[in-house]
Amino acid sequence: MHFTKDSLNLDPALETERIVKFLQQNVRQTMRRGAVVGISGGIDSAVVFALSVRAFGPNKVVAVMMPDKDSDKLSEQLARELAKKFGVEPMLEDITGALQGFDCYRRRDEAIAHVFPEYNADKGYKAKIVLPQDLLDNATLNVFSVTIVRPDGSEETKPLPARDMLQIIAATNLKQRSRMSTLYYHAEARQFSVMGTANKNEHDQGFFVKYGDGGVDIQPIAHLFKSQIYQLAKHLGVPEGIQKRPPTTDTYSAPQNQEEFFFRLPYATLDQIWFAKENNVPAPEAARVIGLTAEQVQRVYDDITRKIRTTDFLRLLPPQLEASHTL
Amino acid sequence: MNQTVDQNIEQPIRDFIATRLLYSNEGFNYADDASLLREGIIDSLGVVELVEFLQTQFQLKVDQQEVRPDNFDSVAKMGAFVRRKRGATA
């Protein structure tokens, strides 16, 4: 079969049916009785939630909204709209208190202030970390910078030293791990399964937190490219506001899209290039179909390979030795 | 391995990779032109640590646009990069 611009198109009705059966079988096999989904107001969790309602009915699905003080208010609004549309009363679990208990904000802000001594979240400063944005035209490696937004709206970006990068990421990952703990509280209190919301892009390239949003019982959409998630969202009737919202991390205090934080190019382009790579389409041929140069496509091929390789440990179970003595 | 290069540049880079990134007491057992990214020797954190090391060790200022595979993917490329930077500031 030839690679075309339409190669990523799937039959949404058929795929929905396949995933619903998969969810029903797995939940039954593990003796669970329903699903818990963290709904963020984003497209991925919306699709997983809608699939879960199809699989188990609205009375067997718990939808949990887990904002913290940095979250965009629009996220909760969209999550409520989604839950209402599918006949579920969402639960609100504000994790700000838990994060203060973990000292998340102080640890993160301390590292940002190492780079920008003027940074003060209490005075209205906001911050985010970003990767270079020119992957198609520049082969720069994935090295983070930190951007602050001052109370007057002006922005400044500086390279992030290794020590501060690690501290910011470690502190911020407390958010995803607090959410995971909250979801498991609700799942265990009902004997339900926690649904993962990572798509293929996030799962395979390692854009998730180990034992955070990666800590789940089932991965319903980890085999689907982001473009295909949008196709399912349309089929399932996910609210338009969610379908049209640009993908965001909603993790740092300054607005941050997923391209800035991780993927470095629009998902529609990334998906086509990645699909071509997975199907062994030579870079020049993929480039001709997508409308790029072979060099640009090769750059993305290389970036995908590097991200998958360097995040392998996220997807592995903890290694252990075989028993040294047997009968 | 290119034996004509200035070992005062390549050797500290090899030592840094061996001890700080590979946790090895046996030195750097790769060719100077081996791809550190393809061999899985460094990840993005390793790249940042190498940038910081080159800046400190050789008193350079590395611009983010220079953090590219053609400058950082091997000991040989880093050596050439350091020489170019030194030449540019000489």
PDB file of N, CA and C in Angstrom, chain A residues 18-74:
ATOM      1  N   ARG A  18     -13.979  -1.538  18.516  1.00  0.00           N
ATOM      2  CA  ARG A  18     -12.823  -2.345  18.907  1.00  0.00           C
ATOM      3  C   ARG A  18     -12.333  -1.956  20.303  1.00  0.00           C
ATOM      4  N   ILE A  19     -12.245  -0.639  20.557  1.00  0.00           N
ATOM      5  CA  ILE A  19     -11.740  -0.180  21.856  1.00  0.00           C
ATOM      6  C   ILE A  19     -12.751  -0.500  22.967  1.00  0.00           C
ATOM      7  N   VAL A  20     -14.031  -0.309  22.685  1.00  0.00           N
ATOM      8  CA  VAL A  20     -15.067  -0.584  23.694  1.00  0.00           C
ATOM      9  C   VAL A  20     -14.997  -2.055  24.122  1.00  0.00           C
ATOM     10  N   LYS A  21     -14.863  -2.947  23.162  1.00  0.00           N
ATOM     11  CA  LYS A  21     -14.748  -4.386  23.487  1.00  0.00           C
ATOM     12  C   LYS A  21     -13.498  -4.656  24.322  1.00  0.00           C
ATOM     13  N   PHE A  22     -12.414  -4.013  23.928  1.00  0.00           N
ATOM     14  CA  PHE A  22     -11.138  -4.165  24.649  1.00  0.00           C
ATOM     15  C   PHE A  22     -11.290  -3.716  26.110  1.00  0.00           C
ATOM     16  N   LEU A  23     -11.964  -2.601  26.313  1.00  0.00           N
ATOM     17  CA  LEU A  23     -12.164  -2.097  27.677  1.00  0.00           C
ATOM     18  C   LEU A  23     -13.043  -3.052  28.478  1.00  0.00           C
ATOM     19  N   GLN A  24     -14.140  -3.487  27.881  1.00  0.00           N
ATOM     20  CA  GLN A  24     -15.052  -4.382  28.593  1.00  0.00           C
ATOM     21  C   GLN A  24     -14.340  -5.682  28.988  1.00  0.00           C
ATOM     22  N   GLN A  25     -13.597  -6.254  28.044  1.00  0.00           N
ATOM     23  CA  GLN A  25     -12.889  -7.511  28.324  1.00  0.00           C
ATOM     24  C   GLN A  25     -11.866  -7.341  29.435  1.00  0.00           C
ATOM     25  N   ASN A  26     -11.076  -6.262  29.353  1.00  0.00           N
ATOM     26  CA  ASN A  26     -10.009  -6.083  30.341  1.00  0.00           C
ATOM     27  C   ASN A  26     -10.538  -5.761  31.728  1.00  0.00           C
ATOM     28  N   VAL A  27     -11.561  -4.971  31.802  1.00  0.00           N
ATOM     29  CA  VAL A  27     -12.128  -4.639  33.110  1.00  0.00           C
ATOM     30  C   VAL A  27     -12.738  -5.900  33.735  1.00  0.00           C
ATOM     31  N   ARG A  28     -13.407  -6.695  32.901  1.00  0.00           N
ATOM     32  CA  ARG A  28     -14.013  -7.936  33.401  1.00  0.00           C
ATOM     33  C   ARG A  28     -12.924  -8.920  33.870  1.00  0.00           C
ATOM     34  N   GLN A  29     -11.900  -9.064  33.034  1.00  0.00           N
ATOM     35  CA  GLN A  29     -10.810 -10.003  33.371  1.00  0.00           C
ATOM     36  C   GLN A  29     -10.122  -9.670  34.690  1.00  0.00           C
ATOM     37  N   THR A  30     -10.020  -8.382  34.991  1.00  0.00           N
ATOM     38  CA  THR A  30      -9.322  -7.969  36.212  1.00  0.00           C
ATOM     39  C   THR A  30     -10.285  -7.792  37.380  1.00  0.00           C
ATOM     40  N   MET A  31     -11.521  -8.266  37.202  1.00  0.00           N
ATOM     41  CA  MET A  31     -12.541  -8.252  38.267  1.00  0.00           C
ATOM     42  C   MET A  31     -12.865  -6.828  38.736  1.00  0.00           C
ATOM     43  N   ARG A  32     -12.744  -5.861  37.818  1.00  0.00           N
ATOM     44  CA  ARG A  32     -13.153  -4.492  38.162  1.00  0.00           C
ATOM     45  C   ARG A  32     -14.604  -4.303  37.692  1.00  0.00           C
ATOM     46  N   ARG A  33     -15.192  -3.207  38.127  1.00  0.00           N
ATOM     47  CA  ARG A  33     -16.626  -3.028  37.857  1.00  0.00           C
ATOM     48  C   ARG A  33     -16.972  -1.731  37.136  1.00  0.00           C
ATOM     49  N   GLY A  34     -15.979  -0.999  36.717  1.00  0.00           N
ATOM     50  CA  GLY A  34     -16.247   0.258  36.026  1.00  0.00           C
ATOM     51  C   GLY A  34     -14.949   0.995  35.774  1.00  0.00           C
ATOM     52  N   ALA A  35     -15.046   2.273  35.407  1.00  0.00           N
ATOM     53  CA  ALA A  35     -13.861   3.039  35.012  1.00  0.00           C
ATOM     54  C   ALA A  35     -13.783   4.377  35.730  1.00  0.00           C
ATOM     55  N   VAL A  36     -12.562   4.770  36.061  1.00  0.00           N
ATOM     56  CA  VAL A  36     -12.300   6.113  36.582  1.00  0.00           C
ATOM     57  C   VAL A  36     -11.454   6.840  35.549  1.00  0.00           C
ATOM     58  N   VAL A  37     -11.863   8.038  35.166  1.00  0.00           N
ATOM     59  CA  VAL A  37     -11.127   8.825  34.173  1.00  0.00           C
ATOM     60  C   VAL A  37     -10.871  10.231  34.721  1.00  0.00           C
ATOM     61  N   GLY A  38      -9.627  10.658  34.670  1.00  0.00           N
ATOM     62  CA  GLY A  38      -9.319  12.044  35.001  1.00  0.00           C
ATOM     63  C   GLY A  38      -9.605  12.885  33.770  1.00  0.00           C
ATOM     64  N   ILE A  39     -10.565  13.802  33.879  1.00  0.00           N
ATOM     65  CA  ILE A  39     -10.884  14.620  32.694  1.00  0.00           C
ATOM     66  C   ILE A  39     -10.269  16.010  32.867  1.00  0.00           C
ATOM     67  N   SER A  40      -9.469  16.403  31.873  1.00  0.00           N
ATOM     68  CA  SER A  40      -8.673  17.631  31.984  1.00  0.00           C
ATOM     69  C   SER A  40      -9.240  18.787  31.168  1.00  0.00           C
ATOM     70  N   GLY A  41     -10.238  18.485  30.339  1.00  0.00           N
ATOM     71  CA  GLY A  41     -10.696  19.510  29.404  1.00  0.00           C
ATOM     72  C   GLY A  41      -9.952  19.418  28.085  1.00  0.00           C
ATOM     73  N   GLY A  42      -9.094  18.415  27.962  1.00  0.00           N
ATOM     74  CA  GLY A  42      -8.347  18.188  26.722  1.00  0.00           C
ATOM     75  C   GLY A  42      -8.975  17.070  25.903  1.00  0.00           C
ATOM     76  N   ILE A  43      -8.452  16.918  24.697  1.00  0.00           N
ATOM     77  CA  ILE A  43      -9.064  16.000  23.727  1.00  0.00           C
ATOM     78  C   ILE A  43      -8.863  14.527  24.112  1.00  0.00           C
ATOM     79  N   ASP A  44      -7.696  14.178  24.632  1.00  0.00           N
ATOM     80  CA  ASP A  44      -7.411  12.761  24.903  1.00  0.00           C
ATOM     81  C   ASP A  44      -8.290  12.208  26.024  1.00  0.00           C
ATOM     82  N   SER A  45      -8.335  12.920  27.144  1.00  0.00           N
ATOM     83  CA  SER A  45      -9.149  12.417  28.255  1.00  0.00           C
ATOM     84  C   SER A  45     -10.634  12.459  27.891  1.00  0.00           C
ATOM     85  N   ALA A  46     -11.014  13.405  27.030  1.00  0.00           N
ATOM     86  CA  ALA A  46     -12.419  13.471  26.598  1.00  0.00           C
ATOM     87  C   ALA A  46     -12.791  12.226  25.802  1.00  0.00           C
ATOM     88  N   VAL A  47     -11.900  11.816  24.924  1.00  0.00           N
ATOM     89  CA  VAL A  47     -12.166  10.623  24.102  1.00  0.00           C
ATOM     90  C   VAL A  47     -12.197   9.365  24.976  1.00  0.00           C
ATOM     91  N   VAL A  48     -11.247   9.257  25.893  1.00  0.00           N
ATOM     92  CA  VAL A  48     -11.235   8.084  26.783  1.00  0.00           C
ATOM     93  C   VAL A  48     -12.501   8.052  27.645  1.00  0.00           C
ATOM     94  N   PHE A  49     -12.908   9.214  28.109  1.00  0.00           N
ATOM     95  CA  PHE A  49     -14.134   9.290  28.920  1.00  0.00           C
ATOM     96  C   PHE A  49     -15.342   8.844  28.087  1.00  0.00           C
ATOM     97  N   ALA A  50     -15.457   9.371  26.888  1.00  0.00           N
ATOM     98  CA  ALA A  50     -16.602   9.016  26.025  1.00  0.00           C
ATOM     99  C   ALA A  50     -16.600   7.516  25.700  1.00  0.00           C
ATOM    100  N   LEU A  51     -15.407   6.965  25.457  1.00  0.00           N
ATOM    101  CA  LEU A  51     -15.301   5.521  25.187  1.00  0.00           C
ATOM    102  C   LEU A  51     -15.700   4.719  26.428  1.00  0.00           C
ATOM    103  N   SER A  52     -15.315   5.191  27.595  1.00  0.00           N
ATOM    104  CA  SER A  52     -15.641   4.492  28.842  1.00  0.00           C
ATOM    105  C   SER A  52     -17.142   4.490  29.086  1.00  0.00           C
ATOM    106  N   VAL A  53     -17.782   5.619  28.796  1.00  0.00           N
ATOM    107  CA  VAL A  53     -19.248   5.683  28.973  1.00  0.00           C
ATOM    108  C   VAL A  53     -19.913   4.706  28.005  1.00  0.00           C
ATOM    109  N   ARG A  54     -19.386   4.605  26.791  1.00  0.00           N
ATOM    110  CA  ARG A  54     -19.936   3.632  25.832  1.00  0.00           C
ATOM    111  C   ARG A  54     -19.757   2.203  26.338  1.00  0.00           C
ATOM    112  N   ALA A  55     -18.624   1.955  26.953  1.00  0.00           N
ATOM    113  CA  ALA A  55     -18.306   0.593  27.389  1.00  0.00           C
ATOM    114  C   ALA A  55     -19.081   0.182  28.641  1.00  0.00           C
ATOM    115  N   PHE A  56     -19.262   1.108  29.571  1.00  0.00           N
ATOM    116  CA  PHE A  56     -19.813   0.707  30.877  1.00  0.00           C
ATOM    117  C   PHE A  56     -21.102   1.427  31.266  1.00  0.00           C
ATOM    118  N   GLY A  57     -21.476   2.465  30.514  1.00  0.00           N
ATOM    119  CA  GLY A  57     -22.649   3.259  30.875  1.00  0.00           C
ATOM    120  C   GLY A  57     -22.271   4.343  31.869  1.00  0.00           C
ATOM    121  N   PRO A  58     -23.051   5.438  31.921  1.00  0.00           N
ATOM    122  CA  PRO A  58     -22.676   6.592  32.753  1.00  0.00           C
ATOM    123  C   PRO A  58     -22.633   6.290  34.253  1.00  0.00           C
ATOM    124  N   ASN A  59     -23.378   5.295  34.705  1.00  0.00           N
ATOM    125  CA  ASN A  59     -23.386   4.998  36.146  1.00  0.00           C
ATOM    126  C   ASN A  59     -22.155   4.227  36.607  1.00  0.00           C
ATOM    127  N   LYS A  60     -21.383   3.727  35.651  1.00  0.00           N
ATOM    128  CA  LYS A  60     -20.179   2.945  36.005  1.00  0.00           C
ATOM    129  C   LYS A  60     -18.906   3.687  35.603  1.00  0.00           C
ATOM    130  N   VAL A  61     -19.029   4.980  35.397  1.00  0.00           N
ATOM    131  CA  VAL A  61     -17.843   5.794  35.056  1.00  0.00           C
ATOM    132  C   VAL A  61     -17.758   6.973  36.019  1.00  0.00           C
ATOM    133  N   VAL A  62     -16.596   7.122  36.650  1.00  0.00           N
ATOM    134  CA  VAL A  62     -16.346   8.271  37.523  1.00  0.00           C
ATOM    135  C   VAL A  62     -15.430   9.235  36.776  1.00  0.00           C
ATOM    136  N   ALA A  63     -15.868  10.477  36.652  1.00  0.00           N
ATOM    137  CA  ALA A  63     -15.060  11.515  35.986  1.00  0.00           C
ATOM    138  C   ALA A  63     -14.516  12.454  37.057  1.00  0.00           C
ATOM    139  N   VAL A  64     -13.193  12.589  37.104  1.00  0.00           N
ATOM    140  CA  VAL A  64     -12.579  13.408  38.152  1.00  0.00           C
ATOM    141  C   VAL A  64     -11.815  14.573  37.522  1.00  0.00           C
ATOM    142  N   MET A  65     -12.131  15.783  37.968  1.00  0.00           N
ATOM    143  CA  MET A  65     -11.382  16.973  37.526  1.00  0.00           C
ATOM    144  C   MET A  65     -10.375  17.281  38.625  1.00  0.00           C
ATOM    145  N   MET A  66      -9.099  17.472  38.266  1.00  0.00           N
ATOM    146  CA  MET A  66      -8.060  17.646  39.289  1.00  0.00           C
ATOM    147  C   MET A  66      -7.183  18.867  38.999  1.00  0.00           C
ATOM    148  N   PRO A  67      -7.765  20.047  39.055  1.00  0.00           N
ATOM    149  CA  PRO A  67      -6.945  21.239  38.786  1.00  0.00           C
ATOM    150  C   PRO A  67      -6.032  21.559  39.968  1.00  0.00           C
ATOM    151  N   ASP A  68      -5.038  22.405  39.733  1.00  0.00           N
ATOM    152  CA  ASP A  68      -4.289  23.007  40.834  1.00  0.00           C
ATOM    153  C   ASP A  68      -4.255  24.504  40.552  1.00  0.00           C
ATOM    154  N   LYS A  69      -3.563  25.246  41.380  1.00  0.00           N
ATOM    155  CA  LYS A  69      -3.652  26.709  41.280  1.00  0.00           C
ATOM    156  C   LYS A  69      -3.099  27.245  39.950  1.00  0.00           C
ATOM    157  N   ASP A  70      -2.286  26.460  39.239  1.00  0.00           N
ATOM    158  CA  ASP A  70      -1.744  26.907  37.949  1.00  0.00           C
ATOM    159  C   ASP A  70      -2.654  26.583  36.767  1.00  0.00           C
ATOM    160  N   SER A  71      -3.696  25.787  36.997  1.00  0.00           N
ATOM    161  CA  SER A  71      -4.520  25.321  35.869  1.00  0.00           C
ATOM    162  C   SER A  71      -5.341  26.453  35.257  1.00  0.00           C
ATOM    163  N   ASP A  72      -5.538  26.334  33.963  1.00  0.00           N
ATOM    164  CA  ASP A  72      -6.382  27.269  33.219  1.00  0.00           C
ATOM    165  C   ASP A  72      -7.847  27.019  33.613  1.00  0.00           C
ATOM    166  N   LYS A  73      -8.581  28.077  33.953  1.00  0.00           N
ATOM    167  CA  LYS A  73      -9.993  27.926  34.371  1.00  0.00           C
ATOM    168  C   LYS A  73     -10.844  27.311  33.255  1.00  0.00           C
ATOM    169  N   LEU A  74     -10.418  27.541  32.015  1.00  0.00           N
ATOM    170  CA  LEU A  74     -11.157  26.987  30.878  1.00  0.00           C
ATOM    171  C   LEU A  74     -11.178  25.449  30.932  1.00  0.00           C
TER     172      LEU A  74
END
